[in-house]
mmCIF file of C-alpha atoms and ligand atoms in Angstrom:
data_model
loop_
_atom_site.group_PDB
_atom_site.id
_atom_site.type_symbol
_atom_site.label_atom_id
_atom_site.label_comp_id
_atom_site.label_asym_id
_atom_site.label_seq_id
_atom_site.Cartn_x
_atom_site.Cartn_y
_atom_site.Cartn_z
ATOM 1 C CA MET A 1 123.978 109.809 91.626
ATOM 2 C CA ARG A 2 125.786 108.257 89.150
ATOM 3 C CA GLU A 3 127.304 112.000 87.700
ATOM 4 C CA GLU A 4 128.444 112.878 91.006
ATOM 5 C CA ALA A 5 130.041 109.746 91.722
ATOM 6 C CA LYS A 6 132.112 110.233 88.428
ATOM 7 C CA GLU A 7 133.058 113.703 89.157
ATOM 8 C CA ALA A 8 134.363 112.002 92.387
ATOM 9 C CA GLY A 9 135.856 109.949 90.815
ATOM 10 C CA LEU A 10 138.137 112.002 88.511
ATOM 11 C CA GLY A 11 139.721 113.289 91.715
ATOM 12 C CA LEU A 12 138.571 116.590 91.626
ATOM 13 C CA PRO A 13 140.613 119.042 94.035
ATOM 14 C CA GLU A 14 139.393 120.879 96.999
ATOM 15 C CA PRO A 15 136.645 122.492 97.772
ATOM 16 C CA VAL A 16 134.878 119.009 98.676
ATOM 17 C CA SER A 17 132.711 119.915 101.162
ATOM 18 C CA LEU A 18 129.987 120.704 98.859
ATOM 19 C CA GLN A 19 130.483 117.229 97.215
ATOM 20 C CA PRO A 20 129.630 114.121 98.740
ATOM 21 C CA GLU A 21 132.878 112.483 99.932
ATOM 22 C CA PRO A 22 134.954 110.764 97.498
ATOM 23 C CA GLN A 23 134.443 107.481 98.951
ATOM 24 C CA SER A 24 130.603 108.001 98.995
ATOM 25 C CA ALA A 25 129.977 106.201 95.908
ATOM 26 C CA GLY A 26 131.677 102.912 97.231
ATOM 27 C CA ALA A 27 131.521 101.852 100.690
ATOM 28 C CA ALA A 28 130.341 104.803 102.822
ATOM 29 C CA ASP A 29 127.256 104.621 100.519
ATOM 30 C CA THR A 30 126.400 101.269 101.173
ATOM 31 C CA SER A 31 126.585 101.675 104.801
ATOM 32 C CA PHE A 32 124.179 104.859 104.258
ATOM 33 C CA ASN A 33 121.432 102.855 102.067
ATOM 34 C CA GLN A 34 121.636 99.749 104.626
ATOM 35 C CA GLU A 35 121.259 101.880 107.602
ATOM 36 C CA ALA A 36 118.532 103.900 105.831
ATOM 37 C CA ILE A 37 116.303 100.628 104.814
ATOM 38 C CA GLY A 38 116.506 99.368 108.171
ATOM 39 C CA TYR A 39 113.726 102.394 109.147
ATOM 40 C CA LEU A 40 111.612 101.305 106.082
ATOM 41 C CA ASP A 41 109.027 99.428 108.449
ATOM 42 C CA THR A 42 108.608 102.282 110.928
ATOM 43 C CA LEU A 43 108.547 105.211 108.133
ATOM 44 C CA TYR A 44 105.883 102.912 106.250
ATOM 45 C CA ARG A 45 103.541 102.304 109.436
ATOM 46 C CA THR A 46 103.619 106.163 109.937
ATOM 47 C CA ALA A 47 103.085 107.083 106.390
ATOM 48 C CA LEU A 48 100.408 104.732 106.603
ATOM 49 C CA ARG A 49 98.530 106.329 109.798
ATOM 50 C CA LEU A 50 99.336 110.016 108.226
ATOM 51 C CA THR A 51 97.860 109.352 105.046
ATOM 52 C CA ARG A 52 95.334 106.549 105.913
ATOM 53 C CA ASP A 53 95.600 104.809 102.308
ATOM 54 C CA PRO A 54 98.014 102.179 101.655
ATOM 55 C CA ALA A 55 98.965 103.197 98.193
ATOM 56 C CA LYS A 56 99.782 106.965 99.301
ATOM 57 C CA ALA A 57 101.666 105.776 102.312
ATOM 58 C CA GLU A 58 103.686 103.400 99.346
ATOM 59 C CA ASP A 59 104.544 106.825 97.169
ATOM 60 C CA LEU A 60 105.263 108.818 100.258
ATOM 61 C CA VAL A 61 107.938 106.189 101.631
ATOM 62 C CA GLN A 62 109.571 105.917 98.209
ATOM 63 C CA ASP A 63 109.369 109.555 97.697
ATOM 64 C CA THR A 64 111.262 109.911 101.062
ATOM 65 C CA TYR A 65 113.961 107.733 100.157
ATOM 66 C CA VAL A 66 114.454 109.428 96.715
ATOM 67 C CA ARG A 67 114.913 112.341 98.659
ATOM 68 C CA ALA A 68 117.030 111.041 101.306
ATOM 69 C CA LEU A 69 119.519 109.602 98.579
ATOM 70 C CA ARG A 70 119.496 112.962 96.680
ATOM 71 C CA TYR A 71 120.201 114.866 99.972
ATOM 72 C CA GLN A 72 122.524 112.637 101.761
ATOM 73 C CA HIS A 73 125.259 114.517 101.532
ATOM 74 C CA SER A 74 123.436 116.631 103.867
ATOM 75 C CA TYR A 75 123.095 113.981 106.652
ATOM 76 C CA ARG A 76 125.597 114.008 109.018
ATOM 77 C CA ARG A 77 127.467 110.663 110.099
ATOM 78 C CA GLY A 78 126.618 109.794 113.631
ATOM 79 C CA THR A 79 123.474 111.972 114.087
ATOM 80 C CA ASN A 80 119.977 110.745 114.396
ATOM 81 C CA MET A 81 119.249 108.726 111.023
ATOM 82 C CA LYS A 82 115.706 107.877 112.131
ATOM 83 C CA ALA A 83 115.091 111.577 112.668
ATOM 84 C CA TRP A 84 116.434 112.860 109.521
ATOM 85 C CA LEU A 85 114.309 110.439 107.384
ATOM 86 C CA PHE A 86 111.080 111.220 109.442
ATOM 87 C CA ALA A 87 111.483 114.795 109.121
ATOM 88 C CA ILE A 88 112.222 114.430 105.078
ATOM 89 C CA MET A 89 108.868 112.449 105.125
ATOM 90 C CA ARG A 90 106.912 114.789 107.386
ATOM 91 C CA ASN A 91 107.736 117.546 105.190
ATOM 92 C CA LEU A 92 107.126 115.522 101.927
ATOM 93 C CA PHE A 93 103.579 114.523 103.650
ATOM 94 C CA TRP A 94 102.565 118.310 104.727
ATOM 95 C CA ASP A 95 104.226 119.928 101.185
ATOM 96 C CA ARG A 96 102.165 116.882 99.089
ATOM 97 C CA PHE A 97 99.135 115.932 100.881
ATOM 98 C CA ARG A 98 98.409 119.081 102.903
ATOM 99 C CA GLY A 99 99.229 121.923 100.846
ATOM 100 C CA GLY A 100 102.127 122.901 102.537
ATOM 101 C CA ARG A 101 103.680 123.016 106.040
ATOM 102 C CA PRO A 102 102.546 123.980 108.934
ATOM 103 C CA GLU A 103 104.046 127.136 110.452
ATOM 104 C CA ALA A 104 105.796 126.517 114.055
ATOM 105 C CA LEU A 105 103.451 129.574 115.338
ATOM 106 C CA SER A 106 100.342 127.754 116.477
ATOM 107 C CA LEU A 107 97.502 126.899 114.077
ATOM 108 C CA ASP A 108 95.822 124.956 116.996
ATOM 109 C CA GLY A 109 96.417 127.841 119.584
ATOM 110 C CA ASP A 110 98.548 125.509 121.751
ATOM 111 C CA SER A 111 101.113 127.004 123.704
ATOM 112 C CA GLU A 112 103.122 125.739 126.799
ATOM 113 C CA MET A 113 100.922 128.278 129.256
ATOM 114 C CA SER A 114 97.922 126.019 128.133
ATOM 115 C CA LEU A 115 99.269 123.041 128.417
ATOM 116 C CA TYR A 116 97.809 122.216 131.944
ATOM 117 C CA ASP A 117 94.531 124.369 131.631
ATOM 118 C CA THR A 118 92.179 121.275 132.136
ATOM 119 C CA LEU A 119 93.259 118.843 134.462
ATOM 120 C CA PRO A 120 91.405 115.934 135.130
ATOM 121 C CA ASP A 121 90.013 115.830 138.483
ATOM 122 C CA VAL A 122 91.878 112.984 140.226
ATOM 123 C CA GLY A 123 89.474 110.175 140.939
ATOM 124 C CA ALA A 124 87.272 110.830 138.357
ATOM 125 C CA GLN A 125 88.966 108.633 135.785
ATOM 126 C CA PRO A 126 88.253 105.096 134.753
ATOM 127 C CA GLU A 127 90.543 102.122 135.917
ATOM 128 C CA ALA A 128 93.306 101.170 133.486
ATOM 129 C CA ASP A 129 91.854 97.782 132.834
ATOM 130 C CA VAL A 130 88.865 99.309 130.633
ATOM 131 C CA LEU A 131 91.596 99.692 128.153
ATOM 132 C CA ASP A 132 92.111 95.622 127.991
ATOM 133 C CA GLY A 133 88.734 95.397 126.322
ATOM 134 C CA ILE A 134 89.193 97.676 123.608
ATOM 135 C CA ALA A 135 90.113 96.250 120.345
ATOM 136 C CA ALA A 136 93.148 97.166 118.268
ATOM 137 C CA GLN A 137 91.132 98.567 115.221
ATOM 138 C CA GLU A 138 89.130 101.279 117.819
ATOM 139 C CA VAL A 139 92.544 102.324 118.808
ATOM 140 C CA ILE A 140 93.814 102.697 114.584
ATOM 141 C CA ASP A 141 90.859 104.720 114.527
ATOM 142 C CA ALA A 142 90.895 106.841 116.720
ATOM 143 C CA VAL A 143 94.331 107.750 116.293
ATOM 144 C CA GLU A 144 93.570 108.138 112.542
ATOM 145 C CA GLN A 145 90.638 110.636 113.547
ATOM 146 C CA LEU A 146 93.128 113.144 115.408
ATOM 147 C CA PRO A 147 93.988 116.286 113.604
ATOM 148 C CA GLU A 148 97.264 115.710 111.626
ATOM 149 C CA LEU A 149 99.226 117.941 114.088
ATOM 150 C CA HIS A 150 98.238 116.056 116.874
ATOM 151 C CA ARG A 151 98.026 112.763 114.954
ATOM 152 C CA GLU A 152 101.814 113.080 113.955
ATOM 153 C CA VAL A 153 103.224 114.121 117.442
ATOM 154 C CA VAL A 154 101.579 110.653 118.643
ATOM 155 C CA LEU A 155 103.126 108.339 115.653
ATOM 156 C CA LEU A 156 106.481 110.173 116.789
ATOM 157 C CA VAL A 157 106.668 109.861 120.645
ATOM 158 C CA ASP A 158 104.047 107.347 121.556
ATOM 159 C CA VAL A 159 104.496 104.706 118.409
ATOM 160 C CA GLU A 160 107.946 105.099 117.390
ATOM 161 C CA GLY A 161 109.483 106.206 120.852
ATOM 162 C CA PHE A 162 111.093 109.900 119.844
ATOM 163 C CA ALA A 163 111.943 112.213 122.484
ATOM 164 C CA TYR A 164 110.358 115.222 122.719
ATOM 165 C CA LYS A 165 113.338 117.177 121.482
ATOM 166 C CA ASP A 166 114.017 114.429 118.559
ATOM 167 C CA ALA A 167 110.217 114.911 117.666
ATOM 168 C CA ALA A 168 110.317 118.657 118.121
ATOM 169 C CA GLU A 169 113.113 118.778 115.459
ATOM 170 C CA VAL A 170 110.773 116.457 113.018
ATOM 171 C CA MET A 171 108.424 118.841 113.490
ATOM 172 C CA GLY A 172 110.605 121.940 113.483
ATOM 173 C CA VAL A 173 108.496 123.239 116.436
ATOM 174 C CA PRO A 174 109.748 124.073 119.882
ATOM 175 C CA ILE A 175 109.850 121.537 122.497
ATOM 176 C CA GLY A 176 106.780 123.144 124.451
ATOM 177 C CA THR A 177 104.685 122.439 121.090
ATOM 178 C CA VAL A 178 105.365 119.021 120.746
ATOM 179 C CA MET A 179 104.048 118.573 124.821
ATOM 180 C CA SER A 180 101.009 121.047 124.343
ATOM 181 C CA ARG A 181 99.903 119.057 120.798
ATOM 182 C CA LEU A 182 100.565 115.692 122.766
ATOM 183 C CA HIS A 183 98.785 116.520 125.812
ATOM 184 C CA ARG A 184 95.957 117.422 123.742
ATOM 185 C CA ALA A 185 96.147 114.708 121.504
ATOM 186 C CA ARG A 186 96.134 112.240 124.385
ATOM 187 C CA ARG A 187 93.066 113.892 125.882
ATOM 188 C CA GLN A 188 91.186 113.458 122.690
ATOM 189 C CA LEU A 189 92.393 109.683 122.474
ATOM 190 C CA GLN A 190 91.487 108.970 125.951
ATOM 191 C CA ARG A 191 87.918 110.530 125.116
ATOM 192 C CA SER A 192 87.402 108.655 121.932
ATOM 193 C CA LEU A 193 88.471 105.541 123.596
ATOM 194 C CA LEU A 194 86.722 105.675 126.912
ATOM 195 C CA GLY A 195 83.598 106.593 124.835
ATOM 196 C CA TYR A 196 84.153 103.816 122.827
ATOM 197 C CA ALA A 197 84.504 101.564 126.052
ATOM 198 C CA ARG A 198 81.318 102.949 127.614
ATOM 199 C CA GLU A 199 79.258 102.194 124.087
ATOM 200 C CA ALA A 200 81.063 98.539 124.016
ATOM 201 C CA GLY A 201 79.829 97.976 127.526
ATOM 202 C CA ILE A 202 83.163 97.721 128.957
ATOM 203 C CA VAL A 203 82.841 100.558 131.370
ATOM 204 C CA SER A 204 79.435 101.876 132.530
ATOM 205 C CA GLU A 205 77.910 105.114 132.013
ATOM 206 C CA GLY A 206 79.482 107.358 134.777
ATOM 207 C CA LYS A 207 81.698 105.118 136.193
ATOM 208 C CA GLY A 208 84.537 107.259 137.356
ATOM 209 C CA GLU A 209 82.231 110.303 138.562
ATOM 210 C CA SER A 210 81.190 108.235 141.470
ATOM 211 C CA GLY A 211 84.702 107.954 142.974
ATOM 212 C CA GLU A 212 84.436 105.418 145.858
ATOM 213 C CA MET B 1 104.798 117.000 146.199
ATOM 214 C CA ASN B 2 101.315 117.621 145.993
ATOM 215 C CA CYS B 3 98.780 116.139 143.639
ATOM 216 C CA GLY B 4 98.758 119.184 141.674
ATOM 217 C CA LYS B 5 102.383 119.197 140.839
ATOM 218 C CA CYS B 6 102.445 115.664 140.236
ATOM 219 C CA LEU B 7 99.434 115.648 137.344
ATOM 220 C CA GLU B 8 101.781 118.656 136.009
ATOM 221 C CA LYS B 9 104.726 116.356 135.846
ATOM 222 C CA LEU B 10 102.697 113.142 134.954
ATOM 223 C CA GLU B 11 103.146 113.366 131.354
ATOM 224 C CA GLY B 12 106.871 113.925 131.262
ATOM 225 C CA PHE B 13 106.991 111.232 134.054
ATOM 226 C CA VAL B 14 105.438 108.663 131.608
ATOM 227 C CA ASP B 15 107.758 109.709 128.860
ATOM 228 C CA ARG B 16 111.018 109.595 130.980
ATOM 229 C CA GLU B 17 111.527 112.900 129.899
ATOM 230 C CA LEU B 18 111.900 114.339 133.617
ATOM 231 C CA ASN B 19 115.317 114.948 135.243
ATOM 232 C CA GLU B 20 116.312 112.299 137.866
ATOM 233 C CA GLY B 21 115.446 114.477 140.786
ATOM 234 C CA GLU B 22 111.805 115.123 139.284
ATOM 235 C CA MET B 23 111.354 111.044 138.188
ATOM 236 C CA ALA B 24 112.315 110.527 142.134
ATOM 237 C CA GLU B 25 110.073 113.058 143.391
ATOM 238 C CA VAL B 26 106.791 111.694 141.085
ATOM 239 C CA ARG B 27 107.874 108.264 141.795
ATOM 240 C CA GLN B 28 107.449 108.977 145.451
ATOM 241 C CA HIS B 29 104.226 110.851 145.227
ATOM 242 C CA LEU B 30 102.771 107.999 142.892
ATOM 243 C CA SER B 31 103.580 105.280 145.952
ATOM 244 C CA ASP B 32 101.654 107.573 148.566
ATOM 245 C CA CYS B 33 98.658 108.495 146.593
ATOM 246 C CA ALA B 34 96.668 105.952 145.061
ATOM 247 C CA PRO B 35 94.255 108.281 142.968
ATOM 248 C CA CYS B 36 97.826 109.637 141.214
ATOM 249 C CA GLU B 37 98.639 106.083 140.818
ATOM 250 C CA GLY B 38 95.615 105.493 138.829
ATOM 251 C CA LEU B 39 95.906 108.159 136.473
ATOM 252 C CA PHE B 40 99.504 107.000 136.095
ATOM 253 C CA ASP B 41 98.429 103.653 135.420
ATOM 254 C CA LEU B 42 95.728 104.878 132.858
ATOM 255 C CA GLN B 43 98.119 106.888 130.744
ATOM 256 C CA VAL B 44 100.890 104.405 130.956
ATOM 257 C CA GLY B 45 98.184 101.913 129.571
ATOM 258 C CA MET B 46 97.125 104.452 126.800
ATOM 259 C CA LYS B 47 100.441 104.688 125.753
ATOM 260 C CA ARG B 48 101.332 101.091 125.636
ATOM 261 C CA LEU B 49 97.652 100.592 124.024
ATOM 262 C CA VAL B 50 98.682 102.956 121.036
ATOM 263 C CA LYS B 51 101.897 101.694 120.300
ATOM 264 C CA ARG B 52 101.236 97.996 120.479
ATOM 265 C CA CYS B 53 98.002 98.750 117.929
ATOM 266 C CA CYS B 54 99.922 101.222 115.711
ATOM 267 C CA ASP B 55 103.039 99.339 115.110
ATOM 268 C CA GLN B 56 102.271 96.071 113.779
ATOM 269 C CA SER B 57 102.204 97.226 109.829
ATOM 270 C CA THR B 58 105.086 96.490 107.891
ATOM 271 C CA ALA B 59 106.169 97.561 104.771
ATOM 272 C CA PRO B 60 104.754 95.672 101.643
ATOM 273 C CA ALA B 61 107.329 93.231 99.795
ATOM 274 C CA HIS B 62 107.201 95.001 96.752
ATOM 275 C CA LEU B 63 107.909 98.247 98.140
ATOM 276 C CA ARG B 64 110.921 96.598 100.141
ATOM 277 C CA GLU B 65 112.140 95.293 96.629
ATOM 278 C CA ARG B 66 111.770 98.345 94.495
ATOM 279 C CA LEU B 67 113.741 100.336 97.196
ATOM 280 C CA SER B 68 116.230 98.033 97.401
ATOM 281 C CA GLN B 69 116.662 98.227 93.619
ATOM 282 C CA ILE B 70 116.710 102.306 94.093
ATOM 283 C CA LEU B 71 119.065 102.251 96.991
ATOM 284 C CA GLY B 72 121.424 99.448 95.459
HETATM 285 ZN ZN1 LIG C 301 98.800 112.676 144.318
#
């Protein structure tokens, strides 16, 4: 950082495009840093669900910011900084904790074609009010038990509100893959949460199958 | 729109990822079809539940401090 700033201060001639902008050590940097730190909580809670470990989550988030600072010249101002930071963190997570990034081609056999292969029967579903009785910790556990590829898409889309296209960018996959992973993840979540609801007696065994 | 078509579009509808025309078609079907509406309620409920339960954690103060130093 400091070396770059010094160089920039020397008033080096063109080309400057490969360097941080000359002003970047001053006002522009501050705004980058301020915007970036604004995503701390959202990055941290995602890291916490990904790593399932507060100490690892802290390390992951800290390294994400260190890397973001180092590569801030590659961030295009006015574009989606949240998605950019999440992409950095996501890649770090896979590299560090999972021994490398998953290829865009499906590890889990997902494809757009199979997206709706197992549609639920209309009428064979419990009613939404069973959800009211489910404890927060049960939901967190269910999310943390999802395979990482499914967990991350739920965290991005459902928890952090990413649009499919932004989640696709973060994950480095086509939108169709986002949709199919999301579909599978939600089906699994629904299964485990409704299973919990049944055990807890919130919804009785076989409710829904009877229909009327 | 029939139920099969509606179910195909339902997740996109819940996520507001359909175009306006499709959103309107699904909305219309849901207002006419109680079973699909029930499924919609369940899916929206699931999405809200997951969000509400997972977005409560905040970064620890010492991490925020350390990062402020790094970024400052
Ligand atoms: Zn219907």
